[in-house]
Coordinates of C-alpha atoms in Angstrom, one line a residue:
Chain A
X1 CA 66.1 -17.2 7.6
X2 CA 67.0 -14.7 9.9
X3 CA 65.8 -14.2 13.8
X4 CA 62.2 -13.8 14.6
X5 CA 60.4 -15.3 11.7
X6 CA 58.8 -18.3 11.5
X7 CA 59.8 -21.5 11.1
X8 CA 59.0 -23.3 8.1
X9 CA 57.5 -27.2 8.6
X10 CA 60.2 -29.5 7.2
X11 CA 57.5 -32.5 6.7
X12 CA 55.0 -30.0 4.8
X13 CA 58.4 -27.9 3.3
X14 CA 59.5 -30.7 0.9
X15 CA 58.1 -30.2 -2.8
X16 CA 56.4 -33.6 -3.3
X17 CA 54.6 -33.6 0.6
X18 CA 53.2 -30.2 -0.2
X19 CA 52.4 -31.0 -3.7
X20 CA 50.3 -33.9 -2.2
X21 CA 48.8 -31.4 1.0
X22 CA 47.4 -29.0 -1.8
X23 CA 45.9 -31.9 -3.5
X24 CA 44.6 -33.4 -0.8
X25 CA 43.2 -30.3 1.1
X26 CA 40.7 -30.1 -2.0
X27 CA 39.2 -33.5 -2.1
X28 CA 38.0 -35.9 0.7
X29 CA 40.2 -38.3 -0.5
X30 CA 42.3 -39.8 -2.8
X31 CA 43.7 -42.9 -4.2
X32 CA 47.6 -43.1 -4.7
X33 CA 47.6 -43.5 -8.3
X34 CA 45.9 -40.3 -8.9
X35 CA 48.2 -38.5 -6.2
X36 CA 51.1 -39.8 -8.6
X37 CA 49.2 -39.3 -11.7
X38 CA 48.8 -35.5 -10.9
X39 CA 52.5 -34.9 -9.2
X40 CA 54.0 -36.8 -11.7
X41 CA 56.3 -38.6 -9.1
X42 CA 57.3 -42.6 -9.2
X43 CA 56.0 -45.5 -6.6
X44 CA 59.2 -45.5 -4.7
X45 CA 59.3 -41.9 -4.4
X46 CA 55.8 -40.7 -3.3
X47 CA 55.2 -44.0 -1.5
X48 CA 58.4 -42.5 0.7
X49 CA 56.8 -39.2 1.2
X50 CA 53.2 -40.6 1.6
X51 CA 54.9 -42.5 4.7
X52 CA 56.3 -39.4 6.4
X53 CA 53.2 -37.4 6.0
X54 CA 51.1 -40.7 7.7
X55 CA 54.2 -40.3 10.4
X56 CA 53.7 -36.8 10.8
X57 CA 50.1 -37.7 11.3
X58 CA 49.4 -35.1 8.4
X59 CA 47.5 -38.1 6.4
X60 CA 45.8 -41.1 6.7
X61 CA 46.0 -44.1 4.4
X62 CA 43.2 -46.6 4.1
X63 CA 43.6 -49.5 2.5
X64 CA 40.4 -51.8 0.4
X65 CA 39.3 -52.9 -2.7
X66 CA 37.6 -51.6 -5.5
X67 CA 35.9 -54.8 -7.0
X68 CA 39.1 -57.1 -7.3
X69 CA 41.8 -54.4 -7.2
X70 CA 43.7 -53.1 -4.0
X71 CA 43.5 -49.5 -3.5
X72 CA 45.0 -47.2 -1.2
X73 CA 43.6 -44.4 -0.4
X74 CA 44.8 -41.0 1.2
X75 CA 42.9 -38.5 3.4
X76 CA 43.9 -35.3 5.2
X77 CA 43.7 -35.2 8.8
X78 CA 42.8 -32.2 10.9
X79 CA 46.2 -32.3 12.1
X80 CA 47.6 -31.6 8.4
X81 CA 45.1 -29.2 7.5
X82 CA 46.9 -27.6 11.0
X83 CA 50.0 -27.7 9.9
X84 CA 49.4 -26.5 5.5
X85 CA 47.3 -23.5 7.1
X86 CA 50.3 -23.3 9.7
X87 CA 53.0 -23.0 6.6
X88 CA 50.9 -21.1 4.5
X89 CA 50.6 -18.5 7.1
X90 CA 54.5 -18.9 8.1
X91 CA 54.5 -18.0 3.9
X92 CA 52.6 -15.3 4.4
X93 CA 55.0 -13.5 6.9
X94 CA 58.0 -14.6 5.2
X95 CA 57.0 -13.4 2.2
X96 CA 55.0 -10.5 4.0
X97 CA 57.0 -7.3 2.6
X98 CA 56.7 -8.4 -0.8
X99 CA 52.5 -9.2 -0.6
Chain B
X1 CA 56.3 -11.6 -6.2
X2 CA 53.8 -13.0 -8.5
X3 CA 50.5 -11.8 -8.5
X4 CA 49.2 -15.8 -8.5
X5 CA 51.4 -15.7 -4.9
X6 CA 49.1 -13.6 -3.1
X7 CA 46.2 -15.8 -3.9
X8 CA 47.4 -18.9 -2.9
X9 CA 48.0 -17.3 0.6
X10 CA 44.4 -18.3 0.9
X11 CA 43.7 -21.7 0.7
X12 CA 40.2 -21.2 -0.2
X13 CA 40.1 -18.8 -2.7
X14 CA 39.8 -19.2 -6.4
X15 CA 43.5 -20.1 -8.1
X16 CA 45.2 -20.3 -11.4
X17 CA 47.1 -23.3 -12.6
X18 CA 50.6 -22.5 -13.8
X19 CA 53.5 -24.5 -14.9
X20 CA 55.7 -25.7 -12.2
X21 CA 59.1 -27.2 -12.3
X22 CA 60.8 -30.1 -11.7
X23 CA 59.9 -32.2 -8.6
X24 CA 62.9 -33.1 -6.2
X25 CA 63.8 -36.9 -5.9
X26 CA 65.6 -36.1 -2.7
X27 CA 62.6 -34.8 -0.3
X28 CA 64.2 -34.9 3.2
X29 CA 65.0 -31.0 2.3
X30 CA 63.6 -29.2 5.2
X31 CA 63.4 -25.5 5.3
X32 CA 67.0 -24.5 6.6
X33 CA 69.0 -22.4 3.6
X34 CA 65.5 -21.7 2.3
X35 CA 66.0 -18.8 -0.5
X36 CA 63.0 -16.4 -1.1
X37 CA 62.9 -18.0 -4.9
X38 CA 62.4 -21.5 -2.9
X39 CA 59.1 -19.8 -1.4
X40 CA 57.4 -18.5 -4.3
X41 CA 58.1 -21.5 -6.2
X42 CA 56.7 -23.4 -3.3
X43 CA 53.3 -21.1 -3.3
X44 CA 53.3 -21.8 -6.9
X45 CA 53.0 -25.3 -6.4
X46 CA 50.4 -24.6 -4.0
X47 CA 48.6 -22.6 -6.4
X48 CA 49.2 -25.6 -9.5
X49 CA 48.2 -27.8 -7.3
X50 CA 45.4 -26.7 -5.6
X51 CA 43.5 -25.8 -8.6
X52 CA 44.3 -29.3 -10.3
X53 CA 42.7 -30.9 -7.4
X54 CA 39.3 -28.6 -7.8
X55 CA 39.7 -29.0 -11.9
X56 CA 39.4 -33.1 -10.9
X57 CA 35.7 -34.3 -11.8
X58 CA 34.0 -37.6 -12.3
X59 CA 32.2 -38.3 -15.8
X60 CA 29.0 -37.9 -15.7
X61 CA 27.5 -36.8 -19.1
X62 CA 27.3 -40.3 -20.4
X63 CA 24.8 -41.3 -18.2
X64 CA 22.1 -38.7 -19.6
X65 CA 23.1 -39.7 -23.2
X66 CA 22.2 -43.1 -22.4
X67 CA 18.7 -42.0 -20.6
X68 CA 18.1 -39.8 -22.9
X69 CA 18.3 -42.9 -25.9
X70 CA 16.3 -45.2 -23.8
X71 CA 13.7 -43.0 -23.2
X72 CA 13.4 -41.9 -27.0
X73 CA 13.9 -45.3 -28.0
X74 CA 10.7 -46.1 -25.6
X75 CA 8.8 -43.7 -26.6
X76 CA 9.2 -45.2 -30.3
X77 CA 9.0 -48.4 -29.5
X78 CA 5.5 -47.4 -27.4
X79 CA 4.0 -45.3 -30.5
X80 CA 5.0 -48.0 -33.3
X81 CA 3.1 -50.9 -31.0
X82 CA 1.0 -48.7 -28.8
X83 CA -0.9 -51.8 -27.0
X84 CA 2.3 -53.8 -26.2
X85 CA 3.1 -53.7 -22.5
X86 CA 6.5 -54.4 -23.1
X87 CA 8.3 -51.6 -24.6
X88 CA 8.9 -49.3 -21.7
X89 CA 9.7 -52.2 -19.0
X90 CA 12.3 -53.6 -21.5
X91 CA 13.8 -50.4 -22.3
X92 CA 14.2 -49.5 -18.5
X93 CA 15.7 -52.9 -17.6
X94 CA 18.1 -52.6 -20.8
X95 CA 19.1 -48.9 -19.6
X96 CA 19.7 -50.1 -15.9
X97 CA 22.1 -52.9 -17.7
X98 CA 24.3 -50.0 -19.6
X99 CA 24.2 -48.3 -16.8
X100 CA 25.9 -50.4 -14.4
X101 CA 28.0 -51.9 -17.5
X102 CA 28.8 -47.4 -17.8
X103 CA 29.5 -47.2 -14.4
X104 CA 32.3 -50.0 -14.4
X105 CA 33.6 -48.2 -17.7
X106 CA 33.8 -44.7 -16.6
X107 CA 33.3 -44.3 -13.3
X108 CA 36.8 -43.7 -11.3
X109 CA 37.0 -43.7 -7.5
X110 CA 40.6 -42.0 -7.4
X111 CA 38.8 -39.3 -5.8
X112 CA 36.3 -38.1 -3.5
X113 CA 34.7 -34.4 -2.9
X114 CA 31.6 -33.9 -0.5
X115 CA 30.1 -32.0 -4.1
X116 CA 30.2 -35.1 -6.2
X117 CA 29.0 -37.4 -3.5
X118 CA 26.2 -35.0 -2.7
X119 CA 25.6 -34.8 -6.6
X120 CA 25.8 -38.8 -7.1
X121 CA 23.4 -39.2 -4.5
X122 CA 20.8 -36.7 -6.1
X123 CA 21.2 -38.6 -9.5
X124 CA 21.2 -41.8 -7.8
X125 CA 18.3 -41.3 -5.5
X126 CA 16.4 -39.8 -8.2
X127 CA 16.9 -43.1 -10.8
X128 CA 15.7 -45.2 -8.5
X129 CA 12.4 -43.0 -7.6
X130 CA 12.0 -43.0 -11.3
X131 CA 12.3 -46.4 -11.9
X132 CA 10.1 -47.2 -9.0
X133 CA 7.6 -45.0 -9.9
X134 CA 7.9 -45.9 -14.5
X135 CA 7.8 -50.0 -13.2
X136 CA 4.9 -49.8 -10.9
X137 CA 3.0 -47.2 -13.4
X138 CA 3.9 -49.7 -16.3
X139 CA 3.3 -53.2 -14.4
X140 CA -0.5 -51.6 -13.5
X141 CA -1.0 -50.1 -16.8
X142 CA -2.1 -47.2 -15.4
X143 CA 0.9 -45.1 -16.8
X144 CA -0.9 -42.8 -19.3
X145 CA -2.0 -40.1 -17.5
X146 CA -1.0 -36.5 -18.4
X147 CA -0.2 -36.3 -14.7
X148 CA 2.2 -39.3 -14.7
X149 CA 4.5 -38.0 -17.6
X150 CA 4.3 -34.5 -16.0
X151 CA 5.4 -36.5 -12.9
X152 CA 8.5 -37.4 -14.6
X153 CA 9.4 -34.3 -16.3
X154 CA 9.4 -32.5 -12.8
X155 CA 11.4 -35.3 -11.3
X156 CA 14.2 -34.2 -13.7
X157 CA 13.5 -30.9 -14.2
X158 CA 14.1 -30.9 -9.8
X159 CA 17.2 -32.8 -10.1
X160 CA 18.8 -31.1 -13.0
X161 CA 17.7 -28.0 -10.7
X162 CA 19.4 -28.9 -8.1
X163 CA 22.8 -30.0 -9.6
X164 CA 22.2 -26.8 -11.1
X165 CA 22.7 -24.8 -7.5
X166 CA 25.3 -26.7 -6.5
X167 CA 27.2 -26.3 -9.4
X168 CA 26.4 -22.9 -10.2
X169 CA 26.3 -24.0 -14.0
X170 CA 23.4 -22.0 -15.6
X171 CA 23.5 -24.0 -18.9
X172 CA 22.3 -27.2 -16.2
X173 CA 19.8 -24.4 -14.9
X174 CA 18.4 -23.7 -18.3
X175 CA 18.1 -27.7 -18.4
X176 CA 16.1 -28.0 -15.3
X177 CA 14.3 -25.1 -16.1
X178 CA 13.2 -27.2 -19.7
X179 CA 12.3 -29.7 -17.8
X180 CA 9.9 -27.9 -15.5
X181 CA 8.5 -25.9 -18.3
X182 CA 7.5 -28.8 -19.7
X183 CA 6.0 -30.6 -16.9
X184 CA 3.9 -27.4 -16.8
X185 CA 2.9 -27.5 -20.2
X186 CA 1.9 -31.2 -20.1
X187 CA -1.2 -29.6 -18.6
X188 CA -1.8 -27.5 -21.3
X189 CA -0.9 -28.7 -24.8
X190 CA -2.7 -31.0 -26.6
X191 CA -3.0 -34.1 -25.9
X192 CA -1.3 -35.3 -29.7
X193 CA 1.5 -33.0 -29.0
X194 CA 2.9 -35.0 -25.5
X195 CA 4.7 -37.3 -27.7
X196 CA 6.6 -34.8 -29.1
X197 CA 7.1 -32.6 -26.3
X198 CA 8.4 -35.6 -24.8
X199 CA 10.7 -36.2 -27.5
X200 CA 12.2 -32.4 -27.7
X201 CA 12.7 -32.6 -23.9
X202 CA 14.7 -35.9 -24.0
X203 CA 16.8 -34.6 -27.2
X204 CA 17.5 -31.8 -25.7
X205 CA 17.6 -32.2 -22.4
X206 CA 19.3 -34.9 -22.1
X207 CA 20.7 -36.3 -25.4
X208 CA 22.4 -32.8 -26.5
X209 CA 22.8 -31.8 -22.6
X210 CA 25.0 -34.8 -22.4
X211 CA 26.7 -34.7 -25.1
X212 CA 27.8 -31.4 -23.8
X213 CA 28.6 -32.3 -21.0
X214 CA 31.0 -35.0 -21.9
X215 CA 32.7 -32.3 -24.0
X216 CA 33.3 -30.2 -20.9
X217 CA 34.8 -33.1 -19.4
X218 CA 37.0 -34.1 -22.2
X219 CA 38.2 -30.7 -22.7
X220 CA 39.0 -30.1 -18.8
X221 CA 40.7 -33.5 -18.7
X222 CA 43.1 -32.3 -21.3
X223 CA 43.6 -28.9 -19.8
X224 CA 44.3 -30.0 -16.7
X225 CA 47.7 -29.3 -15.4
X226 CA 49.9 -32.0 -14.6
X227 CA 53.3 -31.8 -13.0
X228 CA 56.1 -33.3 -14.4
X229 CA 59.4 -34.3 -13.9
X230 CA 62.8 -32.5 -15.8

């Protein structure tokens, strides 16, 4: 990346955070099987990135019960909807001469 | 860059699905050494992923297959023992039973969009009305009136209309339109015709409509693009 154009948000950068942003910018919110369901990622690993995003204050987890069974569910904050429109735009001018 | 690139740049627009690679174990890359192929796969993944989420639906068709049987299988019931109380009171309690039995069977919370709560609550406000309103009409025996199955059909015809906006889905239009139409012409056919007016609008309407509808959702489930690993 040369001088002058934008930086690109590490947290939101990394393929399985934005995999999850894009999901979650479309629904209200989700439950953490379906997030792995649809990225096709493991426990360990999304349950990694899930946990910088919530650090990054990008999402917010919610944990309760559906009948007997725990669920965890996701939702995007304002702050990550910030930050994917941020990235998408940074996209936008670093791919710019090419759009 | 791909054509697929430049509408992903907008969040909100209408996107295509295409196949994506392989997802990264190690995700503490940031975007240092960044190449320009790293980008357009990254708006690519955008642009699967984004219009996986939107493809993501509840199903619903079921539940109009089922009303659509109870209220047929009233109706019979009704014209083979036409001064038995019971029919319609017993087929609405045995259809609120499959329901909620249904509901644990195919209804998934995974997910949540502001257009199938706003849609649940329609259907959900409106069953209850309906049941309500069938009960109280059966309990008094005062549930015969042209008026009061005209009353029904425009209950659905307004809900199926409804769903029908929000959706934009003309073939749920032409449902509620059905509906309407023949809450309209409970007025004016005659009188040994309701029953079977009632029985093409709950074959249609919702038995076939249903049926339909759970094919949509079948065939979206399976078209639905799912990223994998390799």
């Amino acid at each position: 990346m040369g001088e002058g154009l934008p930086e690109l948000d590490p947290v939101v950068h990394g393929k399985l955070r934005l995999a999850v942003l894009s999901l979650l910018v479309t629904q209200e919110e989700a439950d953490f099987t379906w997030l792995r369901e649809k990225t096709g990622s493991t426990d360990g690993n999304l349950g990694a990135q899930m946990l910088k995003l919530e650090e990054a204050g990008y999402v917010a987890m919610e944990k309760r019960f559906q009948g007997r069974k725990p669920q965890t569910v996701y939702r995007m904050t304002a702050k990550g909807r910030e930050a994917l429109a941020g990235y998408v735009a940074a996209l936008k001018r670093l791919l710019g001469g090419a759009l | 860059v791909a054509a697929g690139a430049v509408s992903v740049l907008n969040i909100n627009g209408t996107l295509h699905g295409e196949e994506i690679g392989m997802m990264d174990v190690d995700e503490n890359d940031g975007a240092n050494g960044t190449t320009r192929e790293d980008l357009v796969q990254r708006v690519a993944l955008m642009e699967a992923m984004i219009a996986e989420g939107r493809q993501a639906t509840g199903r619903y068709g079921w539940n109009f297959v089922l009303w659509g049987l109870v209220d047929i299988v009233g109706l019979v019931w009704q014209s083979a023992k036409p001064h038995w109380w019971g029919a319609w009171p017993i087929a609405i309690t045995v259809g609120v039973v499959l329901q909620i039995v249904g509901v644990r069977i195919f209804y998934c919370r995974a997910t949540t969009t502001l257009k199938n709560r706003t849609l649940r609550s329609i259907w959900q406000v409106m069953g209850v009305t309906m049941c309500l309103y069938c009960f109280s009409g059966a309990l008094a025996h005062r549930a015969n009136g042209i008026a009061y199955l005209a009353a029904v059909f425009m209950m659905l015809g307004m809900a199926h209309s409804i769903s029908a906006v929000i959706l934009r889905w003309g073939v749920q239009g032409g449902v509620g339109a059905l509906w309407l139409g023949g809450g309209v012409a409970c007025y004016f056919v005659p009188g040994r015709w309701l029953n079977w007016l009632f029985l093409i609008e709950m074959v249609v309407g919702m038995v076939v409509f249903g049926l339909y509808a759970m094919m949509l959702e079948r065939r979206r489930a399976r078209q639905a693009p799912v990223m994998r690993h390799g």
